[in-house]
PDB file of C-alpha atoms and ligand atoms in Angstrom:
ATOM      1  CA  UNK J   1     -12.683  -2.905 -12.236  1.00 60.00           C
ATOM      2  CA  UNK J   2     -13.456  -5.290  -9.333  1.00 61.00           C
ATOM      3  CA  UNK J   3     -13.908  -8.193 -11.663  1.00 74.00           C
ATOM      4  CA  UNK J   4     -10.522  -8.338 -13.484  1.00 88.00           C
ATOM      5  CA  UNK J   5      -8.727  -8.132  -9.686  1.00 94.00           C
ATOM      6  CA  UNK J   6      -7.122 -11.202  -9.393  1.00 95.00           C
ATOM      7  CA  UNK J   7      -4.639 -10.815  -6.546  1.00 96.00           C
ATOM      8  CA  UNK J   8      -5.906  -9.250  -3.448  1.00 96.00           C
ATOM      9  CA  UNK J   9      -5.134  -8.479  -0.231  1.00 95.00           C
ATOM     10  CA  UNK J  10      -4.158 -10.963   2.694  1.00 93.00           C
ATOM     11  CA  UNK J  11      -6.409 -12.059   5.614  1.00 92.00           C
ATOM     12  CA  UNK J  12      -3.246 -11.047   8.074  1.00 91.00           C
ATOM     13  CA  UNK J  13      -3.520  -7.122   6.332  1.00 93.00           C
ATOM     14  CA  UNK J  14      -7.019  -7.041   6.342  1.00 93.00           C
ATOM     15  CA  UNK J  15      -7.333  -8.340  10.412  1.00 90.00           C
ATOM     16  CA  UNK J  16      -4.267  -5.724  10.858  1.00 91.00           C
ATOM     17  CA  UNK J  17      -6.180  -2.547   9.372  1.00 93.00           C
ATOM     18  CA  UNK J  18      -9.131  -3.293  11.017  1.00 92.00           C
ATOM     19  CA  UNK J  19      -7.566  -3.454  14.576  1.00 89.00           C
ATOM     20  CA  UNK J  20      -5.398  -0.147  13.516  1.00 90.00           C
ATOM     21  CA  UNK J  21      -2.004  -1.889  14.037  1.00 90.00           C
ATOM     22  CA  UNK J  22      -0.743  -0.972  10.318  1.00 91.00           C
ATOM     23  CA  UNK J  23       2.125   1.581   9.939  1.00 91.00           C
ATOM     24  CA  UNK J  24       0.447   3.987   7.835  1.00 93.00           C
ATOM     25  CA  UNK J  25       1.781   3.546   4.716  1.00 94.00           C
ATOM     26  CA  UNK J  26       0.541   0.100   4.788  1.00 95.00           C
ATOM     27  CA  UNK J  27      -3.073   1.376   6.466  1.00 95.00           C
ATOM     28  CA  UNK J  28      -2.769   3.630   2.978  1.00 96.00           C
ATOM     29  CA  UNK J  29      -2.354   0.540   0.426  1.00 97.00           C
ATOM     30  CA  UNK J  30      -5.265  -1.450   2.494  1.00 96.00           C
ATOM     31  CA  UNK J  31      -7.378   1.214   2.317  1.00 96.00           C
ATOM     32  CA  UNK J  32      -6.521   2.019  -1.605  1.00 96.00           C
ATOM     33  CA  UNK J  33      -6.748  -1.718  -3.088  1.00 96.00           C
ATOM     34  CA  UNK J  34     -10.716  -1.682  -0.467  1.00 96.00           C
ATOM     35  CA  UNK J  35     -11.757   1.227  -2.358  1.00 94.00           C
ATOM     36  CA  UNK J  36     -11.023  -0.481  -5.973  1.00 94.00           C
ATOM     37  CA  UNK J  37     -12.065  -4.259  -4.546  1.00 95.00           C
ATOM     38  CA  UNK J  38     -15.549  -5.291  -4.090  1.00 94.00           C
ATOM     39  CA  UNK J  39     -14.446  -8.462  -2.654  1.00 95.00           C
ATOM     40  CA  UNK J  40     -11.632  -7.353   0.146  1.00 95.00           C
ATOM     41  CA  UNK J  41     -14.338  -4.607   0.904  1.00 95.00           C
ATOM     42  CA  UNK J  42     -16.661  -7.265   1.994  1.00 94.00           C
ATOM     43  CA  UNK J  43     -14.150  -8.919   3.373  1.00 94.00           C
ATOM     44  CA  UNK J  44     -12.917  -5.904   5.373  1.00 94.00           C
ATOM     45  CA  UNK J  45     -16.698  -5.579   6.819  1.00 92.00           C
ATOM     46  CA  UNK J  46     -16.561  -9.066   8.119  1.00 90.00           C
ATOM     47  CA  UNK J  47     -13.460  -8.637  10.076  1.00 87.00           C
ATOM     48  CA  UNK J  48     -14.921  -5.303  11.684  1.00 87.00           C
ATOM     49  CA  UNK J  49     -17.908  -7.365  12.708  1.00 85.00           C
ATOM     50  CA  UNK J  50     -15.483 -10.054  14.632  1.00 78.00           C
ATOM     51  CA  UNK J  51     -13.536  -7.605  15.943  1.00 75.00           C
ATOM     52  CA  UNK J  52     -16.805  -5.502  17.347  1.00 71.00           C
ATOM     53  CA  UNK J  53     -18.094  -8.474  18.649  1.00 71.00           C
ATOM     54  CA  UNK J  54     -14.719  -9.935  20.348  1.00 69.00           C
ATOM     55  CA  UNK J  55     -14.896  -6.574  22.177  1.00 66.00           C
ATOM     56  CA  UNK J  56     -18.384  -6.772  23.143  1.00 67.00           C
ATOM     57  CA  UNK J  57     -17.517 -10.287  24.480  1.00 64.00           C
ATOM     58  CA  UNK J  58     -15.165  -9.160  26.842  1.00 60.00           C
ATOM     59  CA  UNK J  59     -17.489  -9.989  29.643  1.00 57.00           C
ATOM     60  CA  UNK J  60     -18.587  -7.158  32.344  1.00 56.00           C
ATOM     61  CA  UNK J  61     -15.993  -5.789  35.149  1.00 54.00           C
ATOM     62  CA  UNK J  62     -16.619  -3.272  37.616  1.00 57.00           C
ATOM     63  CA  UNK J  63     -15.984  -0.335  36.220  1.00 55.00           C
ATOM     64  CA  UNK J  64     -16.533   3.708  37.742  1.00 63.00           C
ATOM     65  CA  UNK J  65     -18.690   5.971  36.483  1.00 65.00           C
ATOM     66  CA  UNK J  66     -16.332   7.665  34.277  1.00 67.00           C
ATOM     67  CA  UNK J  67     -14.576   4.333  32.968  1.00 62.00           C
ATOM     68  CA  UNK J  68     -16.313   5.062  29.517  1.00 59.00           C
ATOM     69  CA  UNK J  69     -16.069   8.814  29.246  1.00 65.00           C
ATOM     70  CA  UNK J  70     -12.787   8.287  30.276  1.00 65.00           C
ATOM     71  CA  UNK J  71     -11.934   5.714  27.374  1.00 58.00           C
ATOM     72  CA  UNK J  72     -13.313   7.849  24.845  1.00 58.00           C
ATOM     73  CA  UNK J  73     -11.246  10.922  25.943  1.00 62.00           C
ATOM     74  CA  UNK J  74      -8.448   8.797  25.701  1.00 58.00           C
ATOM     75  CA  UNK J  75      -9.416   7.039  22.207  1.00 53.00           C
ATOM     76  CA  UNK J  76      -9.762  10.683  21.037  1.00 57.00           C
ATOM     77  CA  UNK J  77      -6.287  11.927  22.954  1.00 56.00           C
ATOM     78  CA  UNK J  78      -4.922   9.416  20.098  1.00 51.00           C
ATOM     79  CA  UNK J  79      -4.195  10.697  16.900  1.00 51.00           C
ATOM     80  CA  UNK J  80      -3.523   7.685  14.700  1.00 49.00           C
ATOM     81  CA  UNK J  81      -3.566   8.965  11.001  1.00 55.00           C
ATOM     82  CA  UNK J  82      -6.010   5.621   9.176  1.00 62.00           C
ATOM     83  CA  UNK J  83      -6.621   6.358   5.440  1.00 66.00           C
ATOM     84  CA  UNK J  84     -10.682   5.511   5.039  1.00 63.00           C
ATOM     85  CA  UNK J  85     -11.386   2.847   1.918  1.00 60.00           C
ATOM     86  CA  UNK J  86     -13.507   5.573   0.536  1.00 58.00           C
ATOM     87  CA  UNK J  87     -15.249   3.758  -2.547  1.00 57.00           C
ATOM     88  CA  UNK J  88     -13.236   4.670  -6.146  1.00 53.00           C
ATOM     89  CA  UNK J  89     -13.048   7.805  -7.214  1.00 58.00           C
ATOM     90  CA  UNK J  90     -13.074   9.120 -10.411  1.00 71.00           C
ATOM     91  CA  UNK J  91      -9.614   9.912 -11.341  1.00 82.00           C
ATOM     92  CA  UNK J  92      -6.629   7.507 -11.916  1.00 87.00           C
ATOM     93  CA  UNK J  93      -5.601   7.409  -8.404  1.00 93.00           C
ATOM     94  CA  UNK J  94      -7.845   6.098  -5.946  1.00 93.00           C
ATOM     95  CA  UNK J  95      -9.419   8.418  -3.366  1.00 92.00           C
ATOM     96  CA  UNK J  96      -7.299   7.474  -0.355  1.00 94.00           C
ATOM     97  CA  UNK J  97      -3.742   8.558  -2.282  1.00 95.00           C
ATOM     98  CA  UNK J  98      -5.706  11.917  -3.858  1.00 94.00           C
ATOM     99  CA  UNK J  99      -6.284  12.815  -0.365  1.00 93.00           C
ATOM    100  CA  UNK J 100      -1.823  12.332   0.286  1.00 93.00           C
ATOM    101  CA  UNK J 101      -1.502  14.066  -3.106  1.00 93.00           C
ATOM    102  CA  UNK J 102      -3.802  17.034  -2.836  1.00 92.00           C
ATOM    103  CA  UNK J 103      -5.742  15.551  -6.618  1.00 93.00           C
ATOM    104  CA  UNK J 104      -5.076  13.420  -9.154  1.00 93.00           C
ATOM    105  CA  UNK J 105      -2.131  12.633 -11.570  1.00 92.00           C
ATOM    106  CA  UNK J 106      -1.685  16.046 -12.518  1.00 92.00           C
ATOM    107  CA  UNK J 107      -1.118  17.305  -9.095  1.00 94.00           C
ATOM    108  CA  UNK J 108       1.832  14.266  -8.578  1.00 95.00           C
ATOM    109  CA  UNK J 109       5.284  15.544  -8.129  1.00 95.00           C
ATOM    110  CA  UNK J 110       7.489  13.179  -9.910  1.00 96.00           C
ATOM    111  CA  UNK J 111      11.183  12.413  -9.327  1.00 93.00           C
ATOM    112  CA  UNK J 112      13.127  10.988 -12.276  1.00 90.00           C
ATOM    113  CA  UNK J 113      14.908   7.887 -10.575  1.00 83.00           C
ATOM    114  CA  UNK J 114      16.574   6.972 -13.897  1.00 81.00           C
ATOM    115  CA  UNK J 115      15.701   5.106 -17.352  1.00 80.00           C
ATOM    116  CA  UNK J 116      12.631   6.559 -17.638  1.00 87.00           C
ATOM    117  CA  UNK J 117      11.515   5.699 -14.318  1.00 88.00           C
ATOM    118  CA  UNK J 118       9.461   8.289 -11.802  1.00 91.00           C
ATOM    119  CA  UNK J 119       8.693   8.365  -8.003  1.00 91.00           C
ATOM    120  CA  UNK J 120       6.945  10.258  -6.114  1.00 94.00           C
ATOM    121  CA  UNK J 121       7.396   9.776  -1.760  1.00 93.00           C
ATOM    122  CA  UNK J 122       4.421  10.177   0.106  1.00 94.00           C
ATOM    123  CA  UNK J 123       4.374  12.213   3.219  1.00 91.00           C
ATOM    124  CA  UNK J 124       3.293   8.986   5.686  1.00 90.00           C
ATOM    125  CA  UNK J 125       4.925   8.103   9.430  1.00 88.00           C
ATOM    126  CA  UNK J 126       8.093   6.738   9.426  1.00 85.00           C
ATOM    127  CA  UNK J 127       7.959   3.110  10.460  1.00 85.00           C
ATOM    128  CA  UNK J 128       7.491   2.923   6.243  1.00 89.00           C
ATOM    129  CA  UNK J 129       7.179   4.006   3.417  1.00 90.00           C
ATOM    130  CA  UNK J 130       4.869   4.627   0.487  1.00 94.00           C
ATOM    131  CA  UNK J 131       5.465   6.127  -3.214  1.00 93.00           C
ATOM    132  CA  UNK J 132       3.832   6.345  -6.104  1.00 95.00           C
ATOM    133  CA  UNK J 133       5.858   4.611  -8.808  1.00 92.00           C
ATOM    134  CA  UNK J 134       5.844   5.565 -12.894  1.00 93.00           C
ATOM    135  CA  UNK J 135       7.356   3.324 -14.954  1.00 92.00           C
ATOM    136  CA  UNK J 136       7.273   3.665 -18.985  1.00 93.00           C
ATOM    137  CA  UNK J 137       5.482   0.584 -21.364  1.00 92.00           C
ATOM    138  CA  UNK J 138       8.417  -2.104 -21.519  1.00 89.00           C
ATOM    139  CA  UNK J 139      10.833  -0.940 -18.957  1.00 87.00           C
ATOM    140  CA  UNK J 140      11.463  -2.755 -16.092  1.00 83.00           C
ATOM    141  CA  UNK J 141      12.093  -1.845 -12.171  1.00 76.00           C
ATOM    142  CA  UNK J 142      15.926  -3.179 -11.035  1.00 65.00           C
ATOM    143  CA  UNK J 143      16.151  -6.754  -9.959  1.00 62.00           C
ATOM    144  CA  UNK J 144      15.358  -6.494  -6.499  1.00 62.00           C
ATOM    145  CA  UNK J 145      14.703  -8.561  -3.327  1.00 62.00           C
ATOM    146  CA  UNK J 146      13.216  -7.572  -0.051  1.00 63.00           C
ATOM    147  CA  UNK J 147      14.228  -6.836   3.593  1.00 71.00           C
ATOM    148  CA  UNK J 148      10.555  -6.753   4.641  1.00 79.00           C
ATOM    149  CA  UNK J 149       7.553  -6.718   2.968  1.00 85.00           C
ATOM    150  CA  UNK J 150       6.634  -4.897   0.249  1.00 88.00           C
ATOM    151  CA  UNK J 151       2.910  -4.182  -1.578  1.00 93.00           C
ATOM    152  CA  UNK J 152       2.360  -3.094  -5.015  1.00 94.00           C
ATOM    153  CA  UNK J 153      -0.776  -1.842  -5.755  1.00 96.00           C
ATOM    154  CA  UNK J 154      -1.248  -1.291  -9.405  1.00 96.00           C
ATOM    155  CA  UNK J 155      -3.237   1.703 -10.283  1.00 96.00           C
ATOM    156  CA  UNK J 156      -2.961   2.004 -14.492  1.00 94.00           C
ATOM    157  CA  UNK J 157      -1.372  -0.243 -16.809  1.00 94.00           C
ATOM    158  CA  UNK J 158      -0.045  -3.417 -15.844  1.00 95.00           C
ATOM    159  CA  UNK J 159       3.170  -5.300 -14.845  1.00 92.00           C
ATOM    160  CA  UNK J 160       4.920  -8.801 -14.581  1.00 91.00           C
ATOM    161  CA  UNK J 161       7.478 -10.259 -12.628  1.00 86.00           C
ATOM    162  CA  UNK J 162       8.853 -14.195 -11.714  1.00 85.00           C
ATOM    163  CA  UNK J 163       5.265 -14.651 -10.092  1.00 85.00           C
ATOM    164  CA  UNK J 164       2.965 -13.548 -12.369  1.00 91.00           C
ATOM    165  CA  UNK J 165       0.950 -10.780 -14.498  1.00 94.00           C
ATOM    166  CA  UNK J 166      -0.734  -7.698 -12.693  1.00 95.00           C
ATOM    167  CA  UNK J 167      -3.183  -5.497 -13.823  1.00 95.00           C
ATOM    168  CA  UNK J 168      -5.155  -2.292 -12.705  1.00 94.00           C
ATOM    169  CA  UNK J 169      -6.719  -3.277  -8.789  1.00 95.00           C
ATOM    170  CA  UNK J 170      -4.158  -5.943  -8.222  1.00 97.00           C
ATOM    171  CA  UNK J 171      -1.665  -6.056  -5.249  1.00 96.00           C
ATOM    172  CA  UNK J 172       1.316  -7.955  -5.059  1.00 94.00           C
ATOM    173  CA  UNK J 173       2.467  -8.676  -1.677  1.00 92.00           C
ATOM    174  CA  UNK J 174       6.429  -9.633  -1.667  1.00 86.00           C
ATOM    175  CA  UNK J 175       8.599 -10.997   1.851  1.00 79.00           C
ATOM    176  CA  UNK J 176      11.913 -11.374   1.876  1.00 75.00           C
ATOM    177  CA  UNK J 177      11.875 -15.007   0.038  1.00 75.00           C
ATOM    178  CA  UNK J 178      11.070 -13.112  -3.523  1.00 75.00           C
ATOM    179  CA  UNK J 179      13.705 -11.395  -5.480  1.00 75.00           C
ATOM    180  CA  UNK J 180      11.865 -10.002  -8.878  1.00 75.00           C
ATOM    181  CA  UNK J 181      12.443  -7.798 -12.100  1.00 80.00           C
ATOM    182  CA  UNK J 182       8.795  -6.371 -12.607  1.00 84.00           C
ATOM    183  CA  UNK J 183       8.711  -5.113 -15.990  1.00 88.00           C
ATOM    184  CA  UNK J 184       5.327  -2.490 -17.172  1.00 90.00           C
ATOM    185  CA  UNK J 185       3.622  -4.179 -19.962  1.00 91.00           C
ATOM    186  CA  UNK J 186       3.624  -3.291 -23.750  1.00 89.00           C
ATOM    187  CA  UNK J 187       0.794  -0.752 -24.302  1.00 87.00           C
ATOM    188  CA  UNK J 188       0.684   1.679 -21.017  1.00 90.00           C
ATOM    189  CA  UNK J 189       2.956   3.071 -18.686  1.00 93.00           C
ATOM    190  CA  UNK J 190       2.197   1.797 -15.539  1.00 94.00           C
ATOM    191  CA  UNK J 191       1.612   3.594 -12.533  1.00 95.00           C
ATOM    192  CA  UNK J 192       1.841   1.700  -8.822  1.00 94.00           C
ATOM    193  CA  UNK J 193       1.448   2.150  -5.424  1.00 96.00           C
ATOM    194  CA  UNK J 194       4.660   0.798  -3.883  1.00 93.00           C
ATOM    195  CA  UNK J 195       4.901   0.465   0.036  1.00 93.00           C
ATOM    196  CA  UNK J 196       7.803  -0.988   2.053  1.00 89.00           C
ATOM    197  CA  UNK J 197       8.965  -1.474   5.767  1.00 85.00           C
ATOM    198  CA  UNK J 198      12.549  -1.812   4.799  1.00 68.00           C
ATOM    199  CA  UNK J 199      15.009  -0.884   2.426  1.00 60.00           C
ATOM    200  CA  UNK J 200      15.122  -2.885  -1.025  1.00 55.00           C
ATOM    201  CA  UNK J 201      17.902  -4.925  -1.611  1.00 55.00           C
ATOM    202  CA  UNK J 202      19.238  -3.711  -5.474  1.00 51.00           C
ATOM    203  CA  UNK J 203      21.536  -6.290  -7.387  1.00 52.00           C
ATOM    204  CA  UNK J 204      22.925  -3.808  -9.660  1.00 54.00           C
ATOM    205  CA  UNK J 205      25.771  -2.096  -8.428  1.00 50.00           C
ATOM    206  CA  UNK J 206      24.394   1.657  -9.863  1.00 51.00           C
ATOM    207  CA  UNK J 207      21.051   1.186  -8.120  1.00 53.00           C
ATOM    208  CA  UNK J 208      23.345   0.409  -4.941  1.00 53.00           C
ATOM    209  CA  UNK J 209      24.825   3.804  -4.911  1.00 53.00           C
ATOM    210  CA  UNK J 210      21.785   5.430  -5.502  1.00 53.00           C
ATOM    211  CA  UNK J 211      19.700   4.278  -3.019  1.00 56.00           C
ATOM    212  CA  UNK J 212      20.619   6.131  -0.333  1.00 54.00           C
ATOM    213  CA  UNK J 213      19.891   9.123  -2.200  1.00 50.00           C
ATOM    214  CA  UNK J 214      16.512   8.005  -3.609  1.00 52.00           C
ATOM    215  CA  UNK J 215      15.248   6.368  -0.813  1.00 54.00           C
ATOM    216  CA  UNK J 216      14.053   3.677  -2.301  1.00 51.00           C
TER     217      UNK J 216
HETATM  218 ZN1   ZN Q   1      -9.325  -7.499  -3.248  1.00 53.07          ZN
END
């Protein structure tokens, strides 16, 4: 898979998951597009190395005889949920989201969100959130811009919006400067991984009235 991934992941997200300052949902779509990436995996391991190494370079202070026993009790006191890039899986859904979902597609508890289209929330802290998102060969997701940022991670089939084409492994990582219509190809339904730290802005006046209800 790791050679048809055109569109990976940012140096800003990788630097962030490695210093374990992602909400979780985000931590969950790092760790996801790692485990299907070659490339952003190696990538990953390099930032771990600078970031062991800045802390090794802190330079020596006087510290009691406890100072490191007591870190560690503390590091351990903290109970900060990071997904693990566990290497792909066999299954349509990479290892990090089987372990939210319990298993694979069959074990996915879809919600019809209208026109064909399915979501599924996944139970991740609150600062935002992540969902697994069906949507049918040809139909499209409602014009929509962005309050934050939001990453799709595309998991089967493929889509295409204003910026370009998607396929399996890809991530598309949208700000608040993109509005876009992504539309599943011809062929496959297509099945993402669809993270957000704020609401979506809807055009359409339906999927306005909705939202509140579907949180998304
Ligand atoms: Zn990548």
């Amino acid at each position: 898979m790791t050679d048809t991934i055109r569109h990976h992941l940012s140096d800003k997200l990788l630097m962030g998951y490695s210093a374990g300052t992602l909400p979780e949902a985000f931590s969950l779509a790092v760790a996801s597009h790692v485990s299907m990436c070659d490339e952003c995996r190696a990538r990953l391991a390099a930032f771990d190395a600078v970031g062991g190494a800045l802390m090794e370079g802190c330079g020596d202070a006087d510290l009691s005889d406890t100072a490191f026993s007591d870190t560690l009790a503390r590091i351990d006191a903290i109970d900060l949920p990071v997904p693990e890039p566990t290497v792909h899986a066999t299954g349509t859904l990479p290892r990090p989201v089987q372990e939210y979902i319990g298993g694979d597609l069959d074990a996915v508890k879809w919600k019809s969100v209208g026109m064909g289209v399915k979501q599924a929330i996944l139970p991740t802290s609150k600062e935002a959130t992540a969902r697994l998102l069906y949507i049918p060969a040809g139909a499209a997701v409602p014009d929509h811009g962005h309050r934050g940022t939001e990453l799709t991670l595309v998991l089967q089939g493929a889509f295409a919006d204003e910026v370009d084409r998607f396929g399996p492994g890809d991530i598309e990582i949208a700000d608040e400067d993109l509005d876009h219509t992504p539309v599943a190809e011809i062929g496959a339904d297509c099945i993402c991984l669809a993270v957000t730290d704020a609401p979506l802005r809807f055009r359409g006046l339906i999927p306005r009235i909705a939202q509140p209800f579907l949180r998304i």
